[in-house]
mmCIF file of C-alpha atoms in Angstrom:
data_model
loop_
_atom_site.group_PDB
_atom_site.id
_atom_site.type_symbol
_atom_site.label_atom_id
_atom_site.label_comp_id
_atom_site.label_asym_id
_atom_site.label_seq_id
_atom_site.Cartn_x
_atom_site.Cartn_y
_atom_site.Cartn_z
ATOM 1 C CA UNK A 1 154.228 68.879 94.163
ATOM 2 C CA UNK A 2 154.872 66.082 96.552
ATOM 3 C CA UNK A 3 153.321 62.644 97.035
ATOM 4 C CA UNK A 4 153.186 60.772 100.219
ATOM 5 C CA UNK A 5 151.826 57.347 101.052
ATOM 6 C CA UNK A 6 148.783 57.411 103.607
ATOM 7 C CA UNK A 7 147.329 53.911 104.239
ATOM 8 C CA UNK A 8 147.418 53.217 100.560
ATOM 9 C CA UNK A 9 146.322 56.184 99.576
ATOM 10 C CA UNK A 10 148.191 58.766 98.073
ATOM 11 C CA UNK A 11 148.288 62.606 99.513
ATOM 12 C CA UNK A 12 149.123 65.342 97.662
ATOM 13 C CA UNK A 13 150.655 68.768 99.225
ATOM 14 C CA UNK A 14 150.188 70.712 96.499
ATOM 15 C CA UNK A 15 147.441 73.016 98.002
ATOM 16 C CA UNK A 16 149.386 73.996 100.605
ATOM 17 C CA UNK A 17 152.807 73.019 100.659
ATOM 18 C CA UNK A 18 153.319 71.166 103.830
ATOM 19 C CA UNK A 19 152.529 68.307 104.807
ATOM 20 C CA UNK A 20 150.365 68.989 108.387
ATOM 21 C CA UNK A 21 148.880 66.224 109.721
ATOM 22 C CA UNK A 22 148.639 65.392 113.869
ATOM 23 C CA UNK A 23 150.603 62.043 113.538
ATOM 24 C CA UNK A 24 147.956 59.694 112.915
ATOM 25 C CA UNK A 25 147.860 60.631 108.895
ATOM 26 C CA UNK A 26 144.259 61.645 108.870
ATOM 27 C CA UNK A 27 143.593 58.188 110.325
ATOM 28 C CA UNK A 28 140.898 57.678 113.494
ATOM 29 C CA UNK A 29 142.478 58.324 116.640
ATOM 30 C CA UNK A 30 142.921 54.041 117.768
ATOM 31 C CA UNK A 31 142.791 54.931 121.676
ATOM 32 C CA UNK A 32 139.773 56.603 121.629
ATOM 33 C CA UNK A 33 137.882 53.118 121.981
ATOM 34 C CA UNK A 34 139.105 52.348 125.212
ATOM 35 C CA UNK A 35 136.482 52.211 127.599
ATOM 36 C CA UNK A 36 136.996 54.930 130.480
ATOM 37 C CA UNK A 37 135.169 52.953 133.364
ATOM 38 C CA UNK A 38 132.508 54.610 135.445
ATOM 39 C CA UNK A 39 134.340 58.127 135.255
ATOM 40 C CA UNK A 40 133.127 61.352 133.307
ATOM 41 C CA UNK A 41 135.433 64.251 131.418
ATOM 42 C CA UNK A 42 134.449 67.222 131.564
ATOM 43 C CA UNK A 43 136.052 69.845 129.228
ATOM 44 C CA UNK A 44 135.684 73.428 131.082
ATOM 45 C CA UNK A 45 135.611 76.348 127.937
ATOM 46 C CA UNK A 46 135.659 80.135 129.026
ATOM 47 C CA UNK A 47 136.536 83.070 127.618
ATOM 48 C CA UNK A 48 139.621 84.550 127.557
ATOM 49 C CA UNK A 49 141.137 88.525 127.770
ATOM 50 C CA UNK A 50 141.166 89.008 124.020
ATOM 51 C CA UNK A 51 136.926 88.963 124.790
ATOM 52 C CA UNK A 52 136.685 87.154 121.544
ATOM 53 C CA UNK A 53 138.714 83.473 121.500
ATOM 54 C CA UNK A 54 138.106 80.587 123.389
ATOM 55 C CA UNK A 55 140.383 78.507 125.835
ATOM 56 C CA UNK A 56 139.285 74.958 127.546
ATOM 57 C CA UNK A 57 141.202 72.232 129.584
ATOM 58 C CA UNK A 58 139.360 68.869 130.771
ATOM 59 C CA UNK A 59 138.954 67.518 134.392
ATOM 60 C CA UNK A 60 137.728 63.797 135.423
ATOM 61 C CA UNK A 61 134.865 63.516 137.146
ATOM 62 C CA UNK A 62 133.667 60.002 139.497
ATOM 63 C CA UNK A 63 129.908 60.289 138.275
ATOM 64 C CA UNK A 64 127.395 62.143 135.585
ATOM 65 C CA UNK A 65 126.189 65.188 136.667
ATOM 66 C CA UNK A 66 122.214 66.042 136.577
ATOM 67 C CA UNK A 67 122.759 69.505 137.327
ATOM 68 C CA UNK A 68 125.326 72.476 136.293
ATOM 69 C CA UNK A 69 125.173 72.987 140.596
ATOM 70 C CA UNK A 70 127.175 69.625 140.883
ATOM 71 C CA UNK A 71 130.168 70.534 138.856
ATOM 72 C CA UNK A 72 133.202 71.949 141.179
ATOM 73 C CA UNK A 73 134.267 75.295 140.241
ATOM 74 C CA UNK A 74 137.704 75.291 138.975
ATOM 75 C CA UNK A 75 140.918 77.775 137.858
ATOM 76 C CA UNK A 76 143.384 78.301 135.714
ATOM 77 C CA UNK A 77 146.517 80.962 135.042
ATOM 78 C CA UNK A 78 145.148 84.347 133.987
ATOM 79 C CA UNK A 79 148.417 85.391 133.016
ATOM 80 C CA UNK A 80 148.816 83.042 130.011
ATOM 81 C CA UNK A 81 145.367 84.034 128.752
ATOM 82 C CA UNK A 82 145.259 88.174 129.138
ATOM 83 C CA UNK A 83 143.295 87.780 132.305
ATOM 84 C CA UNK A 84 145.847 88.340 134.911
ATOM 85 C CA UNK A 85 144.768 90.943 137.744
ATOM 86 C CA UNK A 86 147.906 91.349 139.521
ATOM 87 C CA UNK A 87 150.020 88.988 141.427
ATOM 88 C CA UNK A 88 147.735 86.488 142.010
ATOM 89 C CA UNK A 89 147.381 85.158 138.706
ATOM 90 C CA UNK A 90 144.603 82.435 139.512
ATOM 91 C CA UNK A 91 141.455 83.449 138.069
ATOM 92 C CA UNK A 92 138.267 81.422 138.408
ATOM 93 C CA UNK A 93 136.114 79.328 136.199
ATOM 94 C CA UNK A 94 132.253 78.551 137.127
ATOM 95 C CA UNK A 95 130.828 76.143 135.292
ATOM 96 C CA UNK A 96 127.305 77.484 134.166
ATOM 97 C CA UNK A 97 125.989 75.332 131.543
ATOM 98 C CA UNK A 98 125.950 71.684 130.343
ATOM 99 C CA UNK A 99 126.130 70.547 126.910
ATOM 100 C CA UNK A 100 126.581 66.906 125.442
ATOM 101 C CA UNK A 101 130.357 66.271 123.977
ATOM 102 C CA UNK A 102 130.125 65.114 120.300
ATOM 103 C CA UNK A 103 134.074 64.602 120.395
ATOM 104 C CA UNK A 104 134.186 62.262 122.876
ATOM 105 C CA UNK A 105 130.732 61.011 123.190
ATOM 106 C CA UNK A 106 129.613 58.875 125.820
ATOM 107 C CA UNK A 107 129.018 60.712 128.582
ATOM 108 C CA UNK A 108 131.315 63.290 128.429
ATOM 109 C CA UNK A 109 130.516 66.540 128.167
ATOM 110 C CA UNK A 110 131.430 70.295 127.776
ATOM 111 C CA UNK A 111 130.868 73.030 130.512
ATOM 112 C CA UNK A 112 130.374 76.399 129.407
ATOM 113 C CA UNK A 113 131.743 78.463 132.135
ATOM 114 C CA UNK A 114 132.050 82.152 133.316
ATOM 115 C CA UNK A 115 135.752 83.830 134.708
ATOM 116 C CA UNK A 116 135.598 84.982 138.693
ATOM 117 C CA UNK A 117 138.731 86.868 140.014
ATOM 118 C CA UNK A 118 140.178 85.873 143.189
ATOM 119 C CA UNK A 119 137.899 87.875 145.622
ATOM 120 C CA UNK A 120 134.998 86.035 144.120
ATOM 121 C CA UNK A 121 133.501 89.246 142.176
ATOM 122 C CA UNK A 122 133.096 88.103 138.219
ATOM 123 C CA UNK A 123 136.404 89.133 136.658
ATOM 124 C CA UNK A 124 136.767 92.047 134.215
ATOM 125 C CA UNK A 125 136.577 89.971 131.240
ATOM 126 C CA UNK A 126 133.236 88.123 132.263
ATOM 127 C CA UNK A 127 130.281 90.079 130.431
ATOM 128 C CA UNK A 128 128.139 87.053 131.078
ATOM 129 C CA UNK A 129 127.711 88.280 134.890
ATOM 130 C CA UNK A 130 125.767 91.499 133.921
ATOM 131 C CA UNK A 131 123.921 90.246 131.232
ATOM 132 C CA UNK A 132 122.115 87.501 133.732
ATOM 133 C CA UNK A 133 121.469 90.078 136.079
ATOM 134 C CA UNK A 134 119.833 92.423 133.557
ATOM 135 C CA UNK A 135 118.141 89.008 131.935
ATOM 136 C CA UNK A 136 116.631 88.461 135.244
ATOM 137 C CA UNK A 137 115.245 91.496 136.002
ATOM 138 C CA UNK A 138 113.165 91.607 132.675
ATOM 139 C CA UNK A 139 112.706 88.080 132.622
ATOM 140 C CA UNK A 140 108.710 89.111 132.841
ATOM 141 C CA UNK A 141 108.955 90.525 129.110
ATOM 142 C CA UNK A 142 110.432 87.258 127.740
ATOM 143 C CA UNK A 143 113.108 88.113 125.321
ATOM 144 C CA UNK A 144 113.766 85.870 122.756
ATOM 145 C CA UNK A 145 116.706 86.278 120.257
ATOM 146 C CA UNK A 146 118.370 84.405 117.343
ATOM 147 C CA UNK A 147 121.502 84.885 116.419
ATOM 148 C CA UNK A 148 122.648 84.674 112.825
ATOM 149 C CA UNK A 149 126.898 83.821 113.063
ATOM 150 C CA UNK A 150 128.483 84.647 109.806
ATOM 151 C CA UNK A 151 132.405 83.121 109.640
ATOM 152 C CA UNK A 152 135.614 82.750 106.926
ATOM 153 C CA UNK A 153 137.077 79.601 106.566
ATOM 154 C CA UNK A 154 140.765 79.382 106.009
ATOM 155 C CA UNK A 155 143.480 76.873 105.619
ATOM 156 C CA UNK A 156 145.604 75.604 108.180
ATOM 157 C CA UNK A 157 147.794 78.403 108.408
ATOM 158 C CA UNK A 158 145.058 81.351 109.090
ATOM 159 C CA UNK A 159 146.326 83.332 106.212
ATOM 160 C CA UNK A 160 144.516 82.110 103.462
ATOM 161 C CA UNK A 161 141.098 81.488 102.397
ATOM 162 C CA UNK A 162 139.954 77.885 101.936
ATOM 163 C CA UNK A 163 140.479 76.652 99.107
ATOM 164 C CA UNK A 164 140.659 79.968 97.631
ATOM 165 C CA UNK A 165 143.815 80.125 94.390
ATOM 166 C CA UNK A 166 147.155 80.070 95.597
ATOM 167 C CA UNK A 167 148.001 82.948 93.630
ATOM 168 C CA UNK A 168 144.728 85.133 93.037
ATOM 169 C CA UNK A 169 141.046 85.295 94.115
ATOM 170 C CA UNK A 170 137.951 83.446 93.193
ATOM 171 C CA UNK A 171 135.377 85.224 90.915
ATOM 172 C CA UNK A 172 133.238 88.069 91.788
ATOM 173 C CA UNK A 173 130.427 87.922 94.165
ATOM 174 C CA UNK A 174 127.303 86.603 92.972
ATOM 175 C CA UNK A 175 127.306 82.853 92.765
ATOM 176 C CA UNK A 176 128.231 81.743 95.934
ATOM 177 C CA UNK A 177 125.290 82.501 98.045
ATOM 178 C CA UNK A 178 123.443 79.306 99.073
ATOM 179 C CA UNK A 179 125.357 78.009 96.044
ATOM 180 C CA UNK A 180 125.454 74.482 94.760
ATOM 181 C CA UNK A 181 128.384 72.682 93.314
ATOM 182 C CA UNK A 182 131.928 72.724 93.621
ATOM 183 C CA UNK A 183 133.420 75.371 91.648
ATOM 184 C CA UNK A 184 130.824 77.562 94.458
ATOM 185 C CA UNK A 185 131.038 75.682 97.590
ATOM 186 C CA UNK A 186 134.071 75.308 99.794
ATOM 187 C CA UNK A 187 133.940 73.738 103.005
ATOM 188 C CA UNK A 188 130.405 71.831 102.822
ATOM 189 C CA UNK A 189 131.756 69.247 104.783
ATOM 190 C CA UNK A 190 132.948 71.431 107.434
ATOM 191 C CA UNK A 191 129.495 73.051 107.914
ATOM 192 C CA UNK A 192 127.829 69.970 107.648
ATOM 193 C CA UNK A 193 129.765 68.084 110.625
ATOM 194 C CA UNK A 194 129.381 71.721 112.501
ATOM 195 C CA UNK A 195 125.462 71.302 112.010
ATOM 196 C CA UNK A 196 125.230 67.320 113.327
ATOM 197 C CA UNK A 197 128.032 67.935 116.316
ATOM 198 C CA UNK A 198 125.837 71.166 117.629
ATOM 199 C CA UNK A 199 122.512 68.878 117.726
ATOM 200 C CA UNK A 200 124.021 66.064 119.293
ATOM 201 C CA UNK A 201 125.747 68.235 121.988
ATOM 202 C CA UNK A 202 122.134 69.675 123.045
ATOM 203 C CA UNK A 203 122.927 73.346 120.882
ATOM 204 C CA UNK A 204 119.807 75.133 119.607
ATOM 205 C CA UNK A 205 121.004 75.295 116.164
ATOM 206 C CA UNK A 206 118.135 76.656 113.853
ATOM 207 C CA UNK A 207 120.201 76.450 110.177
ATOM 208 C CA UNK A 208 122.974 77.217 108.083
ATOM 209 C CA UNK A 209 123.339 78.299 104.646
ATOM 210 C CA UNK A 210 126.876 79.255 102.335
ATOM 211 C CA UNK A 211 127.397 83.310 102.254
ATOM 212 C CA UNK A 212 128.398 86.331 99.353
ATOM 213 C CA UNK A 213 131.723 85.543 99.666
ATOM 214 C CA UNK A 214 133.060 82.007 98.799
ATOM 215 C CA UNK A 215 134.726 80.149 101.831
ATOM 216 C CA UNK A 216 132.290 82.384 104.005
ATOM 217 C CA UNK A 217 129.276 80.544 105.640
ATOM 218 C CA UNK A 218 126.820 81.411 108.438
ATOM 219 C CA UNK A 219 124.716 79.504 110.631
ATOM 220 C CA UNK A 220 121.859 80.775 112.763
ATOM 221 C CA UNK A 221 121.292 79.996 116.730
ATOM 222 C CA UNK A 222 117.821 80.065 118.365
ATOM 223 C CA UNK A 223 115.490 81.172 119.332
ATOM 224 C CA UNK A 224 116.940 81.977 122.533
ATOM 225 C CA UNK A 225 115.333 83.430 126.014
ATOM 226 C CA UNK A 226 117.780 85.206 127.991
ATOM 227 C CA UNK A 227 121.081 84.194 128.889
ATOM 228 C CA UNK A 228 120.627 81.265 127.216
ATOM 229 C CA UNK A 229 121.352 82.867 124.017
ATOM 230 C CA UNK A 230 125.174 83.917 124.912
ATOM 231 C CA UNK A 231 125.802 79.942 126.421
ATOM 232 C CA UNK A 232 124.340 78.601 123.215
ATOM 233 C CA UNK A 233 126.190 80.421 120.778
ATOM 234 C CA UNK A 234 129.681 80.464 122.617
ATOM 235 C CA UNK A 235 129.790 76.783 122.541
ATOM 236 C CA UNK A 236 128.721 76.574 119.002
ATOM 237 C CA UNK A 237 131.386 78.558 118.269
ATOM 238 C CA UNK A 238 134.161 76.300 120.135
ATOM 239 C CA UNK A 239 132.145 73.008 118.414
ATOM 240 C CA UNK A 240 132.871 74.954 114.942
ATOM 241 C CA UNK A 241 136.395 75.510 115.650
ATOM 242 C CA UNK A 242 137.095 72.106 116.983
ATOM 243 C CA UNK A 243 135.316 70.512 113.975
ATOM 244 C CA UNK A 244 137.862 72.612 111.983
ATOM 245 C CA UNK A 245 140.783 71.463 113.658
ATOM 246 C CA UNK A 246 139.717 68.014 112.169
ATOM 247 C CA UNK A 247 139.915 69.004 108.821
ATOM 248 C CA UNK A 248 143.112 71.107 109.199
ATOM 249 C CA UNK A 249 141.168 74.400 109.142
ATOM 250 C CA UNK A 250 140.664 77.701 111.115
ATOM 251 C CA UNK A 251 138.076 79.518 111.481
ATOM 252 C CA UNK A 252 137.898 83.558 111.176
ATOM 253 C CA UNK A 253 135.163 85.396 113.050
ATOM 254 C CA UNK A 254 137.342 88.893 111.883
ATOM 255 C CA UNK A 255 134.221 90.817 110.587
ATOM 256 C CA UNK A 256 136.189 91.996 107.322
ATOM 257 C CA UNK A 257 138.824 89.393 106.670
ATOM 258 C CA UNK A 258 139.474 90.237 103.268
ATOM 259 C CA UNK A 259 139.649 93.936 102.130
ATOM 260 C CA UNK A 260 138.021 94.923 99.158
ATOM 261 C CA UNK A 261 134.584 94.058 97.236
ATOM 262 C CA UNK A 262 134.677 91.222 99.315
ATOM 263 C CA UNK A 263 131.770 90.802 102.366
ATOM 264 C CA UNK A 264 132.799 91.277 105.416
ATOM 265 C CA UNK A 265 130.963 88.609 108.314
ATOM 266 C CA UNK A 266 128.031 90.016 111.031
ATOM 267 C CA UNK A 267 126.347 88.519 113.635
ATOM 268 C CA UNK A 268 122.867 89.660 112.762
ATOM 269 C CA UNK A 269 120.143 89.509 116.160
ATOM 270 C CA UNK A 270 117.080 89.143 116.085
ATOM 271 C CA UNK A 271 114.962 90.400 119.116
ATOM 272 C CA UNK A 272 111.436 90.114 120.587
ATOM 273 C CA UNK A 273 109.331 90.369 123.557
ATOM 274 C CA UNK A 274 106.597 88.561 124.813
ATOM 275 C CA UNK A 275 104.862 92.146 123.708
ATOM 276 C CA UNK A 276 106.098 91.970 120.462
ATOM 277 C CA UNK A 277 105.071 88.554 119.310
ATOM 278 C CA UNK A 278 101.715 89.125 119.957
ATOM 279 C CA UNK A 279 98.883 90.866 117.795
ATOM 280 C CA UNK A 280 99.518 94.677 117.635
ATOM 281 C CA UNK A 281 102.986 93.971 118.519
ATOM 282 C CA UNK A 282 104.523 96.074 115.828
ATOM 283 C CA UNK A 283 104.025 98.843 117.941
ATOM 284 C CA UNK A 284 106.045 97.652 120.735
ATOM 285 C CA UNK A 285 108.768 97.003 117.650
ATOM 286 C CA UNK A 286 108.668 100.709 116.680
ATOM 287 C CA UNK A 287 109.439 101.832 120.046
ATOM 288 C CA UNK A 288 112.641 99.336 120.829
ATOM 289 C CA UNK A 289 114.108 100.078 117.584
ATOM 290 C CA UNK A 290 113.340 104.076 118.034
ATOM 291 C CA UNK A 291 114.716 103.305 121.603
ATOM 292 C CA UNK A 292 118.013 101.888 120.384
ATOM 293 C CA UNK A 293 118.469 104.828 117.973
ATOM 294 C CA UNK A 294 119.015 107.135 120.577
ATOM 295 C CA UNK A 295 122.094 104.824 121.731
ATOM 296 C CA UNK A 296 123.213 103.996 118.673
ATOM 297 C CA UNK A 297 127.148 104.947 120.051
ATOM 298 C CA UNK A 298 126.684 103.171 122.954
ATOM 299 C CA UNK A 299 125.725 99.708 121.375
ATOM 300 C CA UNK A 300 128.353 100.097 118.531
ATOM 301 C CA UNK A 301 130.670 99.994 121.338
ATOM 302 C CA UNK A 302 128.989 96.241 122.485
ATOM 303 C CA UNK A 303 128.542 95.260 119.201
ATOM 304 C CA UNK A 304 132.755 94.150 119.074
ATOM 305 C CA UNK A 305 135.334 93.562 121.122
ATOM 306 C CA UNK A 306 137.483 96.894 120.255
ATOM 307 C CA UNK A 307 134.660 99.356 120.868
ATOM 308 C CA UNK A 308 134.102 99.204 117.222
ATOM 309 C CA UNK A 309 137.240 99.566 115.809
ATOM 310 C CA UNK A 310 136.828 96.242 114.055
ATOM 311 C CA UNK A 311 133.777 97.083 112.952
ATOM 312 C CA UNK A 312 134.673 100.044 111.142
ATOM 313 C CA UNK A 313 136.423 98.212 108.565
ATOM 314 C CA UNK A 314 132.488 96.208 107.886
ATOM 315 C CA UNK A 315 129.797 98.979 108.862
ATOM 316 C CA UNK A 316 130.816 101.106 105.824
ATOM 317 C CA UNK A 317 127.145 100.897 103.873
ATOM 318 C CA UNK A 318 128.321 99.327 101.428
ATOM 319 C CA UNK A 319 127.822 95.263 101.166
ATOM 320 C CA UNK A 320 124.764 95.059 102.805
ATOM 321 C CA UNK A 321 126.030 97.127 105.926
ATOM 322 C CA UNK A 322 124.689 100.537 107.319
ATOM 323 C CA UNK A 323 127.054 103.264 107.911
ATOM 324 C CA UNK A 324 128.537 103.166 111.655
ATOM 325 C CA UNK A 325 128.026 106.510 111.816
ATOM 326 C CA UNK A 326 124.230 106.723 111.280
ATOM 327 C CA UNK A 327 121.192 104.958 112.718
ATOM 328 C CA UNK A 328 118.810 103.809 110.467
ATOM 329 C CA UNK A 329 115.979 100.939 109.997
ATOM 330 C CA UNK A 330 113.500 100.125 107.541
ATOM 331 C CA UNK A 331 111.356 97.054 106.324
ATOM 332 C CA UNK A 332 113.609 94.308 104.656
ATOM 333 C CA UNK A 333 116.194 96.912 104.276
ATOM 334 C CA UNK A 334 119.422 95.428 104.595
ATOM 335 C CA UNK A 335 121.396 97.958 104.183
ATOM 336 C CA UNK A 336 119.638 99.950 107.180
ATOM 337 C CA UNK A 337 121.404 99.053 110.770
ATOM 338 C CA UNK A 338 117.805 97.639 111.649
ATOM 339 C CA UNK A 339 115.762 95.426 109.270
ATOM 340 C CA UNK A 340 111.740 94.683 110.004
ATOM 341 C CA UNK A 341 111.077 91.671 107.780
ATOM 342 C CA UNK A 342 108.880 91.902 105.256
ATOM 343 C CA UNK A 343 106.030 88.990 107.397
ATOM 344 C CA UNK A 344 106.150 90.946 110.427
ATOM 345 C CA UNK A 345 104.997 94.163 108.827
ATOM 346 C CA UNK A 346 102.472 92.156 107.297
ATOM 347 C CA UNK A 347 101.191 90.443 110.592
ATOM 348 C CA UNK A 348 102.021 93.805 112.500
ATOM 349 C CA UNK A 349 103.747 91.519 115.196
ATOM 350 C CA UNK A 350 107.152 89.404 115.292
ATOM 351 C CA UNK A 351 110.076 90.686 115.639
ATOM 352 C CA UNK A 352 113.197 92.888 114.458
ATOM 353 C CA UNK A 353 117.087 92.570 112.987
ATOM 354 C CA UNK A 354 119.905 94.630 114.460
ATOM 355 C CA UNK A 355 122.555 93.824 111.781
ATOM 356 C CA UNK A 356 125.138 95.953 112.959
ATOM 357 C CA UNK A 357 126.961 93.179 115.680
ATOM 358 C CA UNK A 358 129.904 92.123 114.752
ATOM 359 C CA UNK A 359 130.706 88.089 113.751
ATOM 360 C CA UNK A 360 133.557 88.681 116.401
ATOM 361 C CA UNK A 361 131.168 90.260 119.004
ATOM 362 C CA UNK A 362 130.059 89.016 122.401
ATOM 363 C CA UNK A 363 126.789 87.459 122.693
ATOM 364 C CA UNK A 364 126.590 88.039 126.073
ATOM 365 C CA UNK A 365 127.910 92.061 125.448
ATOM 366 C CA UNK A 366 125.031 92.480 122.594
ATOM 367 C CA UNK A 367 122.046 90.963 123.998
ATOM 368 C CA UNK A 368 122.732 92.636 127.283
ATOM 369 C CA UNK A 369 123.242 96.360 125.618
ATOM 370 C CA UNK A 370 119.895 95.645 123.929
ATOM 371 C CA UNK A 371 117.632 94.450 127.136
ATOM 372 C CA UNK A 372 119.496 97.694 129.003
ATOM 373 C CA UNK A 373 117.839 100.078 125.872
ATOM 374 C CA UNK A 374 114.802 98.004 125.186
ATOM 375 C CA UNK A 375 113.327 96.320 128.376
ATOM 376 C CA UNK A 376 115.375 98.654 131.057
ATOM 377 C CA UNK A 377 115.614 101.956 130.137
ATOM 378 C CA UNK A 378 119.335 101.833 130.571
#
């Protein structure tokens, strides 16, 4: 073990036997007080070929914007990011939606944007494109959806779980879930700076609570109408991993990260129409989830960004999963691949689960697969 002096303070490297920090030993960044004038940055996020991570860079602007319309369209080089389409390796970013910055405060802010090829038509990669269209044209049944984003936290290096032994594994499952205390909770303060950062920046952040597996967590986005849903839970997701970076962390959306009798991480929907919510709207339920059956292939192959390849390794029916292979639902059945809660069967209106996304999926994939099946016919 190693001890090194930190602004009288003493750090140990112990846990993971370097010494990472960005420079500033943990201290508050002493620039970031300077006052920027009358001008604005904007940090641009999209995402990138792998359909799953995140990139961002930040542009100055002379004034606030009151509108996503006022915010110039911008580019960047596909061919670093898996999103080249040839020669020209410029590839489009239009911004799409606003949110508040909680990193820089002020007003700064982040733009949620989606990727446009060079002859203007929305780039291979961009799933947002056809899920707005499809939004829009059943934007008379009001779909609503919450998303329920389960994660891993791991230490700096990505290989190993937070504050997991060096040289074993934690207890079995049992006590971690919504657990109190810390022999059962790692990374409270990581979910807790997640939860403030995401209602300061404008996100429609509904909860969070700690999951089966320790260093696993989940936090729920919505409700959501539309495309809405996909904006809102993409830039959680780049708040969450930028709130990591601060504490040295990284966050895992893999849906199994660690093989075994270990939980693997979901991204649990939860759907409704206007139809739905309303009295006698079970039977509107019945029919979207019988509806949904009948594709069951085609949706596993939204539900991640392999085709469902990655979620092979969660959808096995064991911990709390359904088979991938077989379509099933019941009420507060969570090992069927569609859950009915308990309340709704009892007010015979609400809303149902699909559990089988993936924690890596994306939103905007998922929630446009389901209004295809369940509003469209598709």
């Amino acid at each position: 073990e190693q001890l090194i002096w930190v602004d009288k303070a003493v750090v140990s490297t112990q846990s993971t036997g370097s010494f990472n920090m960005d420079g500033l030993n943990g201290m508050k960044n002493p620039f970031m007080d300077l006052p920027q004038g009358d001008k604005i940055q904007a940090y641009y996020i999209w995402i990138d070929g792998s359909g799953q991570n995140l990139r961002g860079k930040t542009r100055t602007l002379d004034k606030v914007p009151t509108d996503v319309s006022e915010l110039p369209e911008w580019n960047f080089d596909g061919s670093s990011t898996g999103q080249s389409t040839g020669e020209n390796s410029d590839v489009y970013i239009r911004p799409v939606a606003i949110f508040k910055d909680p990193f820089r405060r002020g007003d700064n802010i982040l733009v949620m944007c989606e990727t446009y090829a060079p002859d203007d038509t929305p780039h291979p990669t961009n799933k947002r494109a056809s899920c707005n269209k499809n939004m829009e044209a059943c934007k008379d049944q009001h779909p609503w959806f919450g998303i329920e984003q389960e994660y891993t936290l791991f230490d700096h290096t990505g290989k190993n779980p937070y504050c997991w032994p060096a040289n074993g594994f934690p207890g079995p499952q049992g006590p971690y879930y919504c657990g109190v205390g810390a022999d059962r909770v790692k990374g409270r303060k990581i979910v807790e700076a997640h939860y403030r950062a995401c209602l300061y920046a404008g996100v429609k952040i509904a909860g969070s609570n700690g999951e089966v597996m320790p260093s696993q967590w989940e936090y729920q986005v919505g409700p959501c109408e539309g495309i809405e849903m996909g904006d809102h839970l993409w830039v959680s997701r780049y708040i969450l991993c930028r709130v990591a970076e601060e504490f040295d962390a990284v966050v895992s959306f893999d849906p199994k990260p660690i093989p075994g009798d270990w939980n693997g991480a979901g991204c649990h929907t939860n759907i409704s129409t206007l139809a739905m919510r309303q009295d006698g709207g079970m039977e509107h339920i019945i029919k979207a989830i019988e509806a949904i059956g009948k594709k069951h292939k085609e949706h596993i192959e939204e539900y991640d960004p392999t085709q469902g390849a990655d979620n092979a390794r969660r959808l096995t029916g064991l911990h709390e999963t359904a088979s991938i292979h077989q379509f099933s639902y019941g009420v507060a059945h969570r090992g069927c691949s569609i859950r009915i809660p308990r309340q709704c069967e009892k007010d015979n209106k609400g809303y149902f689960e699909d559990r089988r996304p993936a924690s890596n999926c994306d939103p905007y994939a998922v929630t446009d697969r389901i209004v295809k099946t369940m509003c469209l016919g598709q």
